Amino acid sequence: MFRDQRLGESRQDVIDYLSSRQADGRIFAADLLVDKAHLMMLTEKGLVQAEISSRIMAALDDLMKKGSQALGQGEDVHEAIEAYVLTEVGPEGGRMHTARSRNDEVATCIRLALRQEMLDLMAEQLSLRGTLVRLAEAHTKTIIPGFTHTQHAQPTTLAHHLLAHADAFERDLHRMEDAYTRVNVSPLGAAAFASTGFKIDRTRTCELLGFDGLLENSMDAVSTRDFILEVLADLSIMMVNGSRLAEELILWSSSEFGYLELDNLYASTSSIMPQKKNPDTAELARGKTGSVLGSLFAALSICKALPMSYNRDLQEVTPHLWRAMDWARSTIRILDGCLSTLRFNLQRLQECSGAGFSTATEIADSLVRITGMPFRTAHSIVGRIAATGKRPDLQELDAISQEIAGFRASERGFSAGDLQRALDPESNVALRANTGGPAPEETMRMIAERLKRIAAGEERLAQRRSRVEKATGVLACGK
């Protein structure tokens, strides 16, 4: 009796170990679309009689209305759906699986579900970029300190700084759009890996499901998960870019910086220190970056060195994809919300814009432009001035210039007015009007260009959505 009981427990343990039902909720709707498209193609090819096809289609429509909670037991969602159809239609319901394997079925379902997630993420990426660019538009003349090595470096504008983040997120969108072209291809019809002897029409199911093309080689079609790895890599890069923004929200909201204040919705108080306002959402955005990176590394490790063709190991990859996608999408939305509601301390930013002798570079540049001395000589002169820790006057500059360059800067036309302009953060920024620089007129040009590119991105997204919805609409409605 003890032995029989142990065997029963072991059997259930194996069943639970093999099951993917917990993660399959993400592909339930996609699975029904795949079933319908495959069935429609089989019917058109004369492989399933119209009357039987109609009964199977009615069962699938009914299940679509009831939802996944109507499913019974099954190792995975595909088996559970087929079991439901068999219960509703009888043995003839099994004809829906003609010329198909779970291998090509699950690969198709993942791509369909991932495609929708990617489209939704693209919309969120566009929203975040729009928020950054609109904020920049309001701050083209707001002078702020710029940093390298977390040290005061040169003055810049808030618009310039925000556009830097916006441009990084634009590249993230382009990577996602590029990956979409490799995700949105159909493996359906590849069967287990060696195709099928039935005369099917893979192009028809590709068309019905709104894919842009076929993943032709049937072995590659069922065994590859490189499209997941690519999306995970793109999500990881996006999260790393997002973590840089999150880190600045954290630092800039601290008392030491005092550059901004997060809205109460995106911060919290301490459980013991009532004066605290903790940037919790930004900190979690920073932390979830590590979680997404972990999903990428886990998926890479699972896929490494798998022989052709399908291996059950691949079942373990998909949960990492869905978790990473959830973390990434929620992070983009949270960052968008933080930016939309925060308040900048403009006075503090202005006060700090010249701190740390951040105008030193312009003094050196001005010496080169006006006196004709080599830049390295001017660098040495200004470096000597910086070492004194005092704001220089022309007399002091002339003395150091004489010592290092062999002539007084004023002798070659460098005036007190030139020095004052070089020391002024606003003048510093205005001079930097080269392409991509922080000068107000240049940031305004960049803003206008980026708003056009965001609009173009929204149009591309709308076209992709329209193509998918048009193709799958008939299947979803059960017509």
Coordinates of C-alpha atoms in Angstrom, one line a residue:
M1 CA 0.0 0.0 0.0
F2 CA 2.8 2.4 0.9
R3 CA 4.5 1.6 -2.4
D4 CA 1.4 2.2 -4.4
Q5 CA 0.8 5.5 -2.7
R6 CA 4.3 6.6 -3.4
L7 CA 3.9 5.7 -7.1
G8 CA 0.8 7.8 -7.2
E9 CA 2.5 10.7 -5.7
S10 CA 5.4 10.4 -8.1
R11 CA 3.1 10.2 -11.1
Q12 CA 1.5 13.5 -10.1
D13 CA 4.9 15.0 -9.5
V14 CA 5.9 14.1 -13.0
I15 CA 2.6 15.5 -14.4
D16 CA 3.1 18.8 -12.6
Y17 CA 6.8 18.9 -13.7
L18 CA 5.8 18.5 -17.3
S19 CA 2.9 20.9 -17.2
S20 CA 3.0 24.4 -18.8
R21 CA -0.5 25.3 -17.8
Q22 CA 0.5 28.0 -15.4
A23 CA 2.2 30.0 -18.2
D24 CA -0.2 29.0 -20.9
G25 CA -2.8 31.6 -19.9
R26 CA -0.8 34.1 -21.9
I27 CA -1.4 32.2 -25.1
F28 CA -5.0 31.0 -24.7
A29 CA -6.6 33.5 -27.0
A30 CA -3.7 33.1 -29.5
D31 CA -4.2 29.3 -29.5
L32 CA -7.9 29.7 -30.4
L33 CA -7.0 31.9 -33.3
V34 CA -4.4 29.4 -34.5
D35 CA -6.9 26.5 -34.2
K36 CA -9.4 28.5 -36.3
A37 CA -7.0 29.5 -39.0
H38 CA -5.7 25.9 -39.3
L39 CA -9.2 24.5 -39.4
M40 CA -10.3 27.0 -42.0
M41 CA -7.3 26.1 -44.2
L42 CA -8.0 22.3 -43.7
T43 CA -11.6 22.9 -44.8
E44 CA -10.6 24.9 -47.8
K45 CA -8.2 22.1 -48.8
G46 CA -10.8 19.5 -48.4
L47 CA -9.0 17.8 -45.5
V48 CA -12.0 18.3 -43.1
Q49 CA -15.6 18.2 -44.2
A50 CA -17.5 21.5 -44.0
E51 CA -20.2 20.2 -41.6
I52 CA -17.6 18.8 -39.2
S53 CA -15.5 22.0 -39.5
S54 CA -18.6 24.1 -38.7
R55 CA -19.2 22.1 -35.5
I56 CA -15.6 22.4 -34.4
M57 CA -15.6 26.1 -35.2
A58 CA -18.8 26.6 -33.1
A59 CA -17.1 24.9 -30.1
L60 CA -14.0 27.1 -30.5
D61 CA -16.3 30.2 -30.6
D62 CA -18.1 29.0 -27.5
L63 CA -14.8 28.5 -25.7
M64 CA -13.6 31.9 -26.8
K65 CA -16.7 33.5 -25.1
K66 CA -16.4 31.4 -22.0
G67 CA -12.7 32.0 -21.5
S68 CA -9.9 29.8 -20.2
Q69 CA -11.7 29.0 -17.0
A70 CA -14.0 26.7 -19.0
L71 CA -11.1 24.4 -19.7
G72 CA -10.6 21.1 -17.9
Q73 CA -7.5 19.2 -17.2
G74 CA -4.6 18.9 -19.6
E75 CA -0.8 19.0 -19.6
D76 CA -0.9 22.3 -21.5
V77 CA -3.5 24.7 -22.9
H78 CA -3.4 23.0 -26.4
E79 CA -4.3 19.6 -25.0
A80 CA -7.0 21.2 -22.8
I81 CA -8.6 23.0 -25.7
E82 CA -8.6 19.9 -27.8
A83 CA -10.2 18.0 -24.9
Y84 CA -12.9 20.6 -24.7
V85 CA -13.6 20.3 -28.5
L86 CA -13.8 16.6 -28.3
T87 CA -16.3 16.8 -25.4
E88 CA -18.4 19.2 -27.4
V89 CA -18.1 17.7 -30.9
G90 CA -17.2 14.1 -30.2
P91 CA -14.4 12.1 -31.8
E92 CA -14.7 14.1 -35.1
G93 CA -13.4 17.1 -33.2
G94 CA -10.0 15.5 -33.3
R95 CA -9.8 16.4 -37.0
M96 CA -8.7 19.9 -36.1
H97 CA -5.3 18.5 -35.2
T98 CA -4.8 17.1 -38.7
A99 CA -1.4 18.0 -40.3
R100 CA -0.3 19.8 -37.1
S101 CA 1.9 19.1 -34.1
R102 CA 2.0 20.8 -30.8
N103 CA 5.5 21.9 -31.8
D104 CA 4.4 24.2 -34.6
E105 CA 1.2 25.1 -32.8
V106 CA 3.0 26.4 -29.6
A107 CA 5.6 28.2 -31.7
T108 CA 2.9 30.0 -33.6
C109 CA 0.9 30.9 -30.4
I110 CA 3.9 32.4 -28.7
R111 CA 4.6 34.6 -31.7
L112 CA 1.0 35.7 -31.9
A113 CA 0.9 36.6 -28.2
L114 CA 4.3 38.2 -28.3
R115 CA 3.3 40.3 -31.3
Q116 CA 0.5 41.9 -29.4
E117 CA 2.7 42.6 -26.4
M118 CA 5.3 44.2 -28.6
L119 CA 2.6 46.4 -30.3
D120 CA 1.4 47.5 -26.9
L121 CA 4.9 48.2 -25.7
M122 CA 5.6 50.3 -28.8
A123 CA 2.7 52.5 -27.9
E124 CA 4.1 52.9 -24.4
Q125 CA 7.5 53.7 -25.7
L126 CA 6.0 56.4 -28.0
S127 CA 4.1 57.8 -25.0
L128 CA 7.3 58.1 -22.9
R129 CA 9.2 59.7 -25.7
G130 CA 6.4 62.1 -26.2
T131 CA 6.5 63.1 -22.6
L132 CA 10.2 63.7 -22.6
V133 CA 10.1 65.8 -25.8
R134 CA 7.2 67.9 -24.6
L135 CA 9.0 68.5 -21.3
A136 CA 12.1 69.5 -23.3
E137 CA 9.9 71.9 -25.3
A138 CA 9.0 73.7 -22.1
H139 CA 12.7 74.0 -21.0
T140 CA 14.8 75.1 -24.0
K141 CA 16.1 78.1 -22.0
T142 CA 16.3 76.4 -18.6
I143 CA 20.1 76.3 -17.8
I144 CA 21.2 73.4 -15.7
P145 CA 24.5 71.8 -14.7
G146 CA 25.8 69.1 -16.9
F147 CA 27.9 66.2 -15.5
T148 CA 30.6 63.8 -16.4
H149 CA 31.8 61.2 -13.8
T150 CA 29.0 62.7 -11.6
Q151 CA 31.1 65.9 -11.3
H152 CA 30.0 69.3 -12.5
A153 CA 31.3 69.6 -16.1
Q154 CA 29.7 72.2 -18.3
P155 CA 26.4 74.1 -18.3
T156 CA 23.6 72.8 -20.5
T157 CA 19.9 73.1 -20.8
L158 CA 17.2 70.9 -19.4
A159 CA 15.8 70.4 -22.9
H160 CA 19.2 69.1 -24.0
H161 CA 19.3 66.7 -21.1
L162 CA 15.8 65.4 -21.6
L163 CA 16.3 65.0 -25.3
A164 CA 19.3 62.7 -24.6
H165 CA 17.0 60.3 -22.8
A166 CA 14.3 60.6 -25.5
D167 CA 16.8 59.7 -28.2
A168 CA 18.0 56.6 -26.3
F169 CA 14.4 55.5 -26.0
E170 CA 13.9 56.1 -29.7
R171 CA 16.6 53.6 -30.5
D172 CA 14.9 51.2 -28.2
L173 CA 11.7 51.6 -30.2
H174 CA 13.6 51.0 -33.5
R175 CA 15.2 47.9 -32.1
M176 CA 11.7 46.6 -31.1
E177 CA 10.3 47.5 -34.5
D178 CA 13.2 45.6 -36.1
A179 CA 12.7 42.6 -33.9
Y180 CA 9.0 42.6 -34.8
T181 CA 9.8 41.8 -38.4
R182 CA 11.4 38.5 -37.2
V183 CA 8.7 37.8 -34.6
N184 CA 5.8 38.2 -37.0
V185 CA 6.5 35.2 -39.2
S186 CA 4.5 32.0 -39.2
P187 CA 5.9 28.6 -38.3
L188 CA 2.5 27.0 -38.6
G189 CA 2.4 23.9 -40.9
A190 CA 5.9 22.8 -39.9
A191 CA 4.3 20.0 -37.9
A192 CA 6.7 18.2 -35.5
F193 CA 9.7 19.3 -37.6
A194 CA 9.6 17.4 -40.9
S195 CA 6.5 19.1 -42.3
T196 CA 3.5 16.8 -43.2
G197 CA 2.3 14.5 -45.9
F198 CA -1.0 16.3 -46.1
K199 CA -1.4 18.9 -48.9
I200 CA -1.7 22.0 -46.7
D201 CA -1.4 25.7 -47.5
R202 CA 0.9 27.4 -45.1
T203 CA 0.6 30.7 -46.9
R204 CA -3.2 30.7 -46.2
T205 CA -2.8 30.3 -42.5
C206 CA 0.0 32.9 -42.5
E207 CA -2.4 35.3 -44.2
L208 CA -5.3 34.5 -41.9
L209 CA -3.2 35.1 -38.8
G210 CA -1.8 38.4 -40.0
F211 CA 1.8 37.3 -40.3
D212 CA 4.1 39.1 -42.7
G213 CA 5.7 35.9 -44.0
L214 CA 6.7 32.3 -43.4
L215 CA 9.4 30.8 -41.4
E216 CA 10.1 28.4 -44.2
N217 CA 12.4 25.6 -43.0
S218 CA 10.2 23.3 -40.9
M219 CA 12.9 22.2 -38.6
D220 CA 14.0 25.7 -37.9
A221 CA 10.4 26.8 -37.5
V222 CA 9.7 24.7 -34.5
S223 CA 13.0 24.6 -32.8
T224 CA 14.2 28.3 -32.8
R225 CA 13.6 30.6 -30.0
D226 CA 16.1 33.2 -31.1
F227 CA 13.2 35.6 -31.6
I228 CA 12.6 35.4 -27.9
L229 CA 16.2 36.0 -27.2
E230 CA 16.2 39.0 -29.5
V231 CA 13.2 40.5 -27.8
L232 CA 14.7 39.8 -24.3
A233 CA 17.9 41.5 -25.4
D234 CA 16.1 44.5 -26.7
L235 CA 14.0 44.7 -23.5
S236 CA 17.3 44.5 -21.5
I237 CA 18.9 47.4 -23.4
M238 CA 15.7 49.4 -23.0
M239 CA 15.6 48.7 -19.2
V240 CA 19.3 49.7 -18.9
N241 CA 18.4 53.0 -20.6
G242 CA 15.4 53.3 -18.3
S243 CA 17.5 52.6 -15.2
R244 CA 19.7 55.6 -16.1
L245 CA 16.7 57.8 -16.1
A246 CA 15.4 56.2 -12.9
E247 CA 18.8 56.8 -11.2
E248 CA 18.6 60.5 -12.1
L249 CA 15.1 60.8 -10.7
I250 CA 16.4 59.3 -7.5
L251 CA 19.5 61.5 -7.3
W252 CA 17.9 64.7 -8.5
S253 CA 15.1 64.3 -5.9
S254 CA 17.6 63.9 -3.0
S255 CA 18.2 66.8 -0.6
E256 CA 21.8 67.1 -1.8
F257 CA 20.6 67.8 -5.4
G258 CA 17.1 69.2 -4.9
Y259 CA 16.6 69.5 -8.6
L260 CA 13.1 68.0 -8.7
E261 CA 10.3 66.6 -6.6
L262 CA 8.3 63.5 -7.6
D263 CA 4.6 63.5 -7.3
N264 CA 3.2 61.8 -4.2
L265 CA 1.7 59.1 -6.3
Y266 CA 5.2 58.0 -7.4
A267 CA 6.8 58.3 -3.9
S268 CA 6.1 57.1 -0.4
T269 CA 6.9 58.1 3.1
S270 CA 8.9 56.1 5.6
S271 CA 7.3 53.8 8.1
I272 CA 9.2 55.5 10.9
M273 CA 10.5 58.8 9.6
P274 CA 7.5 61.1 8.7
Q275 CA 9.6 63.7 6.9
K276 CA 10.8 61.2 4.2
K277 CA 9.6 61.1 0.6
N278 CA 11.1 58.1 -0.9
P279 CA 11.4 57.6 -4.7
D280 CA 10.2 54.0 -4.5
T281 CA 8.9 53.7 -8.0
A282 CA 12.1 54.9 -9.5
E283 CA 14.1 52.6 -7.3
L284 CA 11.9 49.6 -8.3
A285 CA 12.4 50.6 -12.0
R286 CA 16.2 50.5 -11.3
G287 CA 15.8 47.1 -9.5
K288 CA 13.5 45.5 -12.2
T289 CA 16.2 46.1 -14.7
G290 CA 18.2 43.4 -13.0
S291 CA 15.2 41.1 -13.2
V292 CA 14.9 41.6 -16.9
L293 CA 18.6 41.0 -17.4
G294 CA 18.2 37.8 -15.4
S295 CA 15.5 36.6 -17.7
L296 CA 17.7 37.2 -20.7
F297 CA 20.6 35.3 -19.2
A298 CA 18.3 32.5 -18.1
A299 CA 16.8 32.1 -21.6
L300 CA 20.2 32.2 -23.3
S301 CA 21.4 29.5 -20.9
I302 CA 18.4 27.3 -21.7
C303 CA 18.8 27.7 -25.4
K304 CA 22.6 27.1 -25.4
A305 CA 23.7 24.0 -27.3
L306 CA 20.3 22.5 -27.9
P307 CA 20.5 20.0 -30.8
M308 CA 18.0 20.2 -33.6
S309 CA 15.1 20.1 -33.6
Y310 CA 12.5 20.5 -30.9
N311 CA 13.5 19.9 -27.2
R312 CA 11.3 20.2 -24.2
D313 CA 13.8 22.6 -22.6
L314 CA 12.2 25.3 -24.7
Q315 CA 9.1 25.2 -22.6
E316 CA 11.2 26.9 -19.8
V317 CA 12.1 29.8 -22.0
T318 CA 8.6 31.3 -22.5
P319 CA 7.9 32.2 -18.8
H320 CA 11.0 34.3 -18.7
L321 CA 9.8 36.2 -21.8
W322 CA 6.4 37.0 -20.2
R323 CA 7.9 38.0 -16.9
A324 CA 10.4 40.3 -18.6
M325 CA 7.8 41.8 -20.8
D326 CA 5.5 42.6 -17.9
W327 CA 8.4 44.2 -15.9
A328 CA 9.6 46.2 -18.9
R329 CA 6.2 47.5 -19.9
S330 CA 5.2 48.5 -16.4
T331 CA 8.5 50.2 -15.9
I332 CA 8.1 52.3 -19.1
R333 CA 4.6 53.3 -17.9
I334 CA 5.9 54.2 -14.4
L335 CA 8.7 56.3 -15.8
D336 CA 6.2 58.1 -18.1
G337 CA 4.0 58.8 -15.1
C338 CA 7.0 60.1 -13.0
L339 CA 8.0 62.5 -15.7
S340 CA 4.5 63.7 -16.4
T341 CA 3.9 64.7 -12.8
L342 CA 7.2 65.8 -11.4
R343 CA 8.1 69.4 -10.6
F344 CA 11.6 70.8 -11.4
N345 CA 13.2 73.3 -9.0
L346 CA 14.2 75.8 -11.6
Q347 CA 15.9 78.2 -9.2
R348 CA 18.1 75.4 -7.8
L349 CA 19.0 74.2 -11.3
Q350 CA 20.0 77.8 -12.3
E351 CA 22.0 78.3 -9.2
C352 CA 24.0 75.1 -9.7
S353 CA 24.6 75.6 -13.4
G354 CA 27.9 77.3 -12.9
A355 CA 29.0 75.3 -9.8
G356 CA 32.3 73.6 -9.8
F357 CA 33.8 76.1 -12.2
S358 CA 31.8 74.4 -15.0
T359 CA 32.4 77.3 -17.3
A360 CA 36.2 76.6 -17.4
T361 CA 36.0 75.0 -20.8
E362 CA 34.5 78.1 -22.4
I363 CA 37.3 80.3 -20.9
A364 CA 39.9 78.1 -22.6
D365 CA 37.9 78.1 -25.8
S366 CA 37.6 81.9 -25.7
L367 CA 41.3 82.3 -25.2
V368 CA 42.0 80.1 -28.2
R369 CA 39.4 82.0 -30.4
I370 CA 40.5 85.5 -29.4
T371 CA 44.3 85.2 -28.7
G372 CA 45.2 82.4 -31.1
M373 CA 47.1 80.4 -28.5
P374 CA 47.0 76.6 -28.8
F375 CA 44.2 74.9 -26.9
R376 CA 46.5 72.8 -24.7
T377 CA 48.2 76.1 -23.6
A378 CA 44.8 77.6 -22.8
H379 CA 43.8 74.4 -21.0
S380 CA 46.9 74.8 -18.8
I381 CA 46.1 78.4 -18.0
V382 CA 42.6 77.7 -17.0
G383 CA 43.7 74.6 -15.0
R384 CA 46.0 76.9 -13.0
I385 CA 43.1 79.2 -12.4
A386 CA 40.8 76.4 -11.3
A387 CA 43.4 75.2 -8.8
T388 CA 43.1 78.5 -6.9
G389 CA 39.4 77.8 -6.3
K390 CA 38.5 81.4 -6.9
R391 CA 36.5 83.2 -9.6
P392 CA 39.2 84.8 -11.8
D393 CA 39.5 88.4 -12.9
L394 CA 41.4 89.6 -16.0
Q395 CA 44.5 90.6 -14.0
E396 CA 44.9 87.1 -12.6
L397 CA 44.3 85.5 -15.9
D398 CA 46.9 87.8 -17.5
A399 CA 49.5 86.9 -14.9
I400 CA 49.1 83.2 -15.5
S401 CA 48.9 83.7 -19.2
Q402 CA 52.2 85.5 -19.1
E403 CA 53.8 82.7 -17.1
I404 CA 52.6 79.9 -19.3
A405 CA 52.0 81.3 -22.8
G406 CA 54.7 84.1 -22.6
F407 CA 52.2 86.9 -23.2
R408 CA 49.3 88.6 -21.4
A409 CA 45.9 87.5 -22.8
S410 CA 44.7 91.1 -22.8
E411 CA 47.6 92.1 -25.1
R412 CA 46.0 90.0 -27.8
G413 CA 42.5 91.3 -27.4
F414 CA 41.0 89.3 -24.6
S415 CA 39.0 91.7 -22.5
A416 CA 37.2 91.7 -19.1
G417 CA 33.9 91.5 -21.0
D418 CA 35.1 88.3 -22.8
L419 CA 36.0 86.8 -19.5
Q420 CA 32.6 87.6 -18.0
R421 CA 30.8 86.1 -21.0
A422 CA 32.9 83.0 -20.7
L423 CA 32.0 82.7 -17.0
D424 CA 28.3 83.1 -17.7
P425 CA 26.4 79.7 -18.0
E426 CA 23.8 81.2 -20.3
S427 CA 26.4 82.6 -22.7
N428 CA 28.2 79.2 -22.6
V429 CA 25.0 77.4 -23.7
A430 CA 24.1 79.9 -26.4
L431 CA 27.5 79.5 -28.1
R432 CA 27.0 75.7 -28.4
A433 CA 24.6 75.8 -31.4
N434 CA 26.3 73.1 -33.4
T435 CA 24.1 70.2 -34.5
G436 CA 23.0 68.3 -31.4
G437 CA 24.2 71.1 -29.0
P438 CA 22.3 72.6 -26.1
A439 CA 21.7 76.1 -27.5
P440 CA 18.0 77.0 -27.4
E441 CA 17.6 77.4 -31.2
E442 CA 19.3 74.0 -31.7
T443 CA 17.2 72.1 -29.1
M444 CA 14.0 73.7 -30.6
R445 CA 15.1 72.3 -34.0
M446 CA 15.7 68.9 -32.5
I447 CA 12.3 69.0 -30.7
A448 CA 10.4 69.8 -33.9
E449 CA 12.2 67.0 -35.7
R450 CA 11.5 64.5 -32.9
L451 CA 7.9 65.3 -32.7
K452 CA 7.7 64.5 -36.4
R453 CA 9.4 61.2 -35.8
I454 CA 7.1 60.3 -32.9
A455 CA 4.1 61.0 -35.2
A456 CA 5.7 58.8 -37.9
G457 CA 6.2 56.1 -35.3
E458 CA 2.6 56.3 -34.2
E459 CA 1.5 56.0 -37.9
R460 CA 3.7 52.8 -38.3
L461 CA 2.2 51.4 -35.2
A462 CA -1.3 52.1 -36.4
Q463 CA -0.6 50.4 -39.7
R464 CA 0.8 47.3 -37.9
R465 CA -2.2 47.1 -35.6
S466 CA -4.6 47.6 -38.5
R467 CA -3.0 44.8 -40.5
V468 CA -3.2 42.4 -37.6
E469 CA -6.8 43.3 -36.6
K470 CA -8.0 43.1 -40.2
A471 CA -6.4 39.7 -40.7
T472 CA -7.6 38.2 -37.4
G473 CA -10.9 40.0 -37.1
V474 CA -12.9 37.3 -39.0
L475 CA -11.3 34.5 -37.0
A476 CA -12.0 36.3 -33.7
C477 CA -15.7 36.9 -34.6
G478 CA -16.2 33.4 -35.7
K479 CA -17.5 34.3 -39.1

